[in-house]
mmCIF file of C-alpha atoms in Angstrom:
data_model
loop_
_atom_site.group_PDB
_atom_site.id
_atom_site.type_symbol
_atom_site.label_atom_id
_atom_site.label_comp_id
_atom_site.label_asym_id
_atom_site.label_seq_id
_atom_site.Cartn_x
_atom_site.Cartn_y
_atom_site.Cartn_z
ATOM 1 C CA LEU A 397 98.034 84.562 68.628
ATOM 2 C CA ARG A 398 98.076 85.661 64.979
ATOM 3 C CA LEU A 399 96.066 88.836 65.499
ATOM 4 C CA SER A 400 97.216 90.061 68.915
ATOM 5 C CA ASP A 401 100.207 91.942 70.261
ATOM 6 C CA LEU A 402 99.549 90.583 73.733
ATOM 7 C CA VAL A 403 97.633 87.570 75.048
ATOM 8 C CA ILE A 404 96.730 87.276 78.737
ATOM 9 C CA LEU A 405 95.504 83.956 80.125
ATOM 10 C CA MET A 406 94.367 83.300 83.690
ATOM 11 C CA GLY A 407 94.603 79.938 85.408
ATOM 12 C CA GLY A 408 95.912 76.607 84.217
ATOM 13 C CA VAL A 409 99.636 77.446 84.379
ATOM 14 C CA SER A 410 100.653 75.565 87.513
ATOM 15 C CA VAL A 411 101.286 71.838 87.978
ATOM 16 C CA GLY A 412 97.811 70.500 88.819
ATOM 17 C CA ASP A 413 95.806 67.878 86.957
ATOM 18 C CA TYR A 414 93.979 70.537 84.920
ATOM 19 C CA ASP A 415 96.900 72.864 84.177
ATOM 20 C CA TYR A 416 97.203 72.461 80.404
ATOM 21 C CA VAL A 417 98.051 76.016 79.334
ATOM 22 C CA LYS A 418 101.828 75.582 79.010
ATOM 23 C CA ASP A 419 101.449 72.426 76.908
ATOM 24 C CA ILE A 420 98.831 73.968 74.626
ATOM 25 C CA LEU A 421 100.888 77.129 74.139
ATOM 26 C CA ARG A 422 103.899 74.989 73.218
ATOM 27 C CA GLU A 423 101.741 73.169 70.637
ATOM 28 C CA PHE A 424 100.833 76.563 69.152
ATOM 29 C CA GLY A 425 104.505 77.510 68.831
ATOM 30 C CA VAL A 426 104.843 79.813 71.842
ATOM 31 C CA ARG A 427 108.400 79.828 73.163
ATOM 32 C CA GLN A 428 108.436 79.739 76.954
ATOM 33 C CA ILE A 429 110.704 82.436 78.362
ATOM 34 C CA LEU A 430 109.720 82.298 82.022
ATOM 35 C CA TRP A 431 107.749 79.991 84.282
ATOM 36 C CA LYS A 432 107.667 80.042 88.081
ATOM 37 C CA ILE A 433 109.079 82.870 90.138
ATOM 38 C CA ARG A 434 110.152 82.705 93.767
ATOM 39 C CA GLN A 435 107.451 85.072 94.892
ATOM 40 C CA LYS A 436 104.209 85.065 96.812
ATOM 41 C CA PRO A 437 101.565 85.419 95.606
ATOM 42 C CA GLY A 438 101.918 84.409 91.976
ATOM 43 C CA LYS A 439 104.641 81.769 91.814
ATOM 44 C CA PRO A 440 103.335 79.959 88.695
ATOM 45 C CA LEU A 441 103.648 83.011 86.409
ATOM 46 C CA TYR A 442 104.221 82.159 82.728
ATOM 47 C CA PHE A 443 105.680 84.401 80.035
ATOM 48 C CA GLY A 444 106.299 83.417 76.436
ATOM 49 C CA LYS A 445 106.532 84.756 72.917
ATOM 50 C CA ARG A 446 105.459 83.695 69.449
ATOM 51 C CA GLY A 447 106.704 85.951 66.697
ATOM 52 C CA GLN A 448 105.906 89.482 67.859
ATOM 53 C CA THR A 449 103.137 88.346 70.241
ATOM 54 C CA PHE A 450 103.782 88.321 73.977
ATOM 55 C CA VAL A 451 101.901 85.796 76.130
ATOM 56 C CA PHE A 452 101.321 86.040 79.865
ATOM 57 C CA GLY A 453 99.846 83.095 81.751
ATOM 58 C CA LEU A 454 98.712 84.323 85.145
ATOM 59 C CA PRO A 455 97.924 82.046 88.089
ATOM 60 C CA GLY A 456 94.310 81.195 88.816
ATOM 61 C CA ASN A 457 93.923 82.579 92.331
ATOM 62 C CA PRO A 458 92.466 86.113 92.440
ATOM 63 C CA ALA A 459 95.140 87.814 94.568
ATOM 64 C CA SER A 460 97.854 86.162 92.454
ATOM 65 C CA VAL A 461 96.246 87.423 89.238
ATOM 66 C CA PHE A 462 95.892 90.920 90.732
ATOM 67 C CA THR A 463 99.524 91.041 91.869
ATOM 68 C CA CYS A 464 101.025 89.563 88.689
ATOM 69 C CA PHE A 465 98.917 91.836 86.510
ATOM 70 C CA TYR A 466 100.100 95.016 88.214
ATOM 71 C CA GLU A 467 103.735 93.961 88.668
ATOM 72 C CA TYR A 468 104.284 92.412 85.196
ATOM 73 C CA VAL A 469 101.455 92.835 82.678
ATOM 74 C CA PHE A 470 100.592 96.476 83.456
ATOM 75 C CA PRO A 471 104.208 97.614 82.883
ATOM 76 C CA ALA A 472 104.419 95.506 79.702
ATOM 77 C CA ILE A 473 101.294 97.152 78.289
ATOM 78 C CA ARG A 474 102.578 100.614 79.202
ATOM 79 C CA LEU A 475 105.971 99.831 77.662
ATOM 80 C CA MET A 476 104.241 98.705 74.464
ATOM 81 C CA LEU A 477 102.328 102.004 74.477
ATOM 82 C CA GLY A 478 105.569 103.980 74.673
ATOM 83 C CA PHE A 479 105.618 105.128 78.311
ATOM 84 C CA GLN A 480 109.100 106.114 79.468
ATOM 85 C CA ASN A 481 108.456 104.803 82.990
ATOM 86 C CA PRO A 482 105.989 101.940 82.700
ATOM 87 C CA TYR A 483 106.274 100.681 86.279
ATOM 88 C CA LEU A 484 104.133 101.325 89.322
ATOM 89 C CA LYS A 485 105.218 104.298 91.392
ATOM 90 C CA ARG A 486 107.602 103.030 94.093
ATOM 91 C CA GLU A 487 107.929 104.899 97.373
ATOM 92 C CA ASN A 488 109.855 104.545 100.600
ATOM 93 C CA VAL A 489 107.294 104.293 103.418
ATOM 94 C CA LYS A 490 107.211 103.519 107.144
ATOM 95 C CA LEU A 491 105.712 100.235 108.232
ATOM 96 C CA LYS A 492 102.763 100.542 110.612
ATOM 97 C CA ALA A 493 102.890 96.885 111.708
ATOM 98 C CA PRO A 494 105.568 94.188 111.489
ATOM 99 C CA VAL A 495 105.899 91.970 108.413
ATOM 100 C CA LYS A 496 107.540 88.570 108.475
ATOM 101 C CA HIS A 497 110.075 87.580 105.814
ATOM 102 C CA ASP A 498 109.820 84.356 103.833
ATOM 103 C CA LEU A 499 113.062 82.393 103.726
ATOM 104 C CA LYS A 500 113.046 81.741 99.971
ATOM 105 C CA ARG A 501 110.393 83.898 98.323
ATOM 106 C CA PHE A 502 109.946 87.577 97.571
ATOM 107 C CA LEU A 503 106.651 88.755 99.073
ATOM 108 C CA PHE A 504 104.203 91.255 97.635
ATOM 109 C CA VAL A 505 102.223 92.096 100.774
ATOM 110 C CA LYS A 506 98.997 93.942 100.082
ATOM 111 C CA GLY A 507 98.900 97.111 102.132
ATOM 112 C CA ARG A 508 96.949 100.262 102.762
ATOM 113 C CA ILE A 509 98.776 103.557 102.455
ATOM 114 C CA ASP A 510 98.119 106.504 104.789
ATOM 115 C CA GLN A 511 99.708 109.874 105.410
ATOM 116 C CA ASN A 512 101.064 110.341 108.941
ATOM 117 C CA GLY A 513 102.454 113.836 109.194
ATOM 118 C CA ARG A 514 105.197 114.117 106.633
ATOM 119 C CA TYR A 515 105.565 110.351 106.190
ATOM 120 C CA LYS A 516 103.548 107.870 104.201
ATOM 121 C CA VAL A 517 102.740 104.825 106.290
ATOM 122 C CA ALA A 518 102.001 101.330 105.016
ATOM 123 C CA SER A 519 99.664 99.040 106.915
ATOM 124 C CA PRO A 520 99.833 95.362 105.946
ATOM 125 C CA LEU A 521 96.313 94.066 105.378
ATOM 126 C CA HIS A 522 94.798 90.876 106.763
ATOM 127 C CA HIS A 523 93.781 87.997 104.492
ATOM 128 C CA GLN A 524 96.932 87.806 102.368
ATOM 129 C CA GLY A 525 96.154 84.352 100.953
ATOM 130 C CA SER A 526 96.300 84.128 97.157
ATOM 131 C CA HIS A 527 92.697 82.883 97.091
ATOM 132 C CA MET A 528 91.368 85.752 99.231
ATOM 133 C CA ILE A 529 89.914 88.866 97.621
ATOM 134 C CA SER A 530 88.673 90.810 100.654
ATOM 135 C CA SER A 531 91.970 92.680 101.078
ATOM 136 C CA LEU A 532 92.093 93.717 97.414
ATOM 137 C CA GLN A 533 89.412 96.383 97.888
ATOM 138 C CA LYS A 534 91.539 98.143 100.544
ATOM 139 C CA ALA A 535 94.930 97.638 98.930
ATOM 140 C CA GLY A 536 96.771 100.765 97.933
ATOM 141 C CA GLY A 537 99.818 98.866 96.845
ATOM 142 C CA PHE A 538 102.298 96.122 97.533
ATOM 143 C CA ILE A 539 104.797 96.243 100.382
ATOM 144 C CA LEU A 540 107.972 94.698 98.943
ATOM 145 C CA VAL A 541 109.531 92.113 101.243
ATOM 146 C CA PRO A 542 112.708 90.446 99.949
ATOM 147 C CA PRO A 543 113.563 86.896 101.020
ATOM 148 C CA GLY A 544 115.223 86.678 104.397
ATOM 149 C CA ARG A 545 114.977 85.719 108.012
ATOM 150 C CA GLY A 546 113.067 87.373 110.782
ATOM 151 C CA VAL A 547 110.706 90.297 110.778
ATOM 152 C CA ILE A 548 110.661 93.823 109.423
ATOM 153 C CA LYS A 549 109.680 95.806 112.511
ATOM 154 C CA LYS A 550 107.020 98.468 112.915
ATOM 155 C CA GLY A 551 108.486 101.878 112.078
ATOM 156 C CA GLU A 552 111.135 100.554 109.705
ATOM 157 C CA HIS A 553 111.225 101.872 106.157
ATOM 158 C CA VAL A 554 110.184 99.622 103.281
ATOM 159 C CA LEU A 555 109.589 100.045 99.591
ATOM 160 C CA MET A 556 106.003 99.963 98.373
ATOM 161 C CA ASP A 557 104.666 99.817 94.826
ATOM 162 C CA LEU A 558 101.597 102.057 94.733
ATOM 163 C CA LEU A 559 98.624 101.010 92.647
ATOM 164 C CA PRO A 560 97.683 103.562 89.962
ATOM 165 C CA TYR A 561 94.251 104.322 91.391
ATOM 166 C CA GLN A 562 95.786 105.884 94.510
ATOM 167 C CA GLY A 563 95.537 109.378 93.023
ATOM 168 C CA ASP A 564 99.174 109.623 91.941
ATOM 169 C CA GLU A 565 99.037 108.207 88.424
ATOM 170 C CA VAL A 566 102.256 106.564 87.301
ATOM 171 C CA GLU A 567 104.100 108.783 84.864
#
């Protein structure tokens, strides 16, 4: 904490028997700014600060870590490096298969991105569980699904955050 601009921790930030990170950070003088977000995956995200040092506590499940890193930590690092637009590239794409809303949580649905004529098409991937890593190898980004009722139908337009290794580097 004394020597770093940014500290990233993985696991131990939820409410289980072995989740000590928040308490230990508090003991070291880290001021908690954020803990728990209504999102899936990655609800038990932690963010704090001590002096000029930023601290991210990411959940322990692999897909949660992956999602929280790209949606929160990656932009923070890029912002610290002076990028004007630190965020993932966001595009309006057509949905290739329906996606169900969650009543209370914002969903980051891992998806594959394809070109279909003049449109980019997003295909939601199987195995969306926060503990599952098989879909991460095929993921081109996150289909953004706000809280709500019902289903976003095939062919409807959605926003998708594209991962930087998709060829179009974020600017």
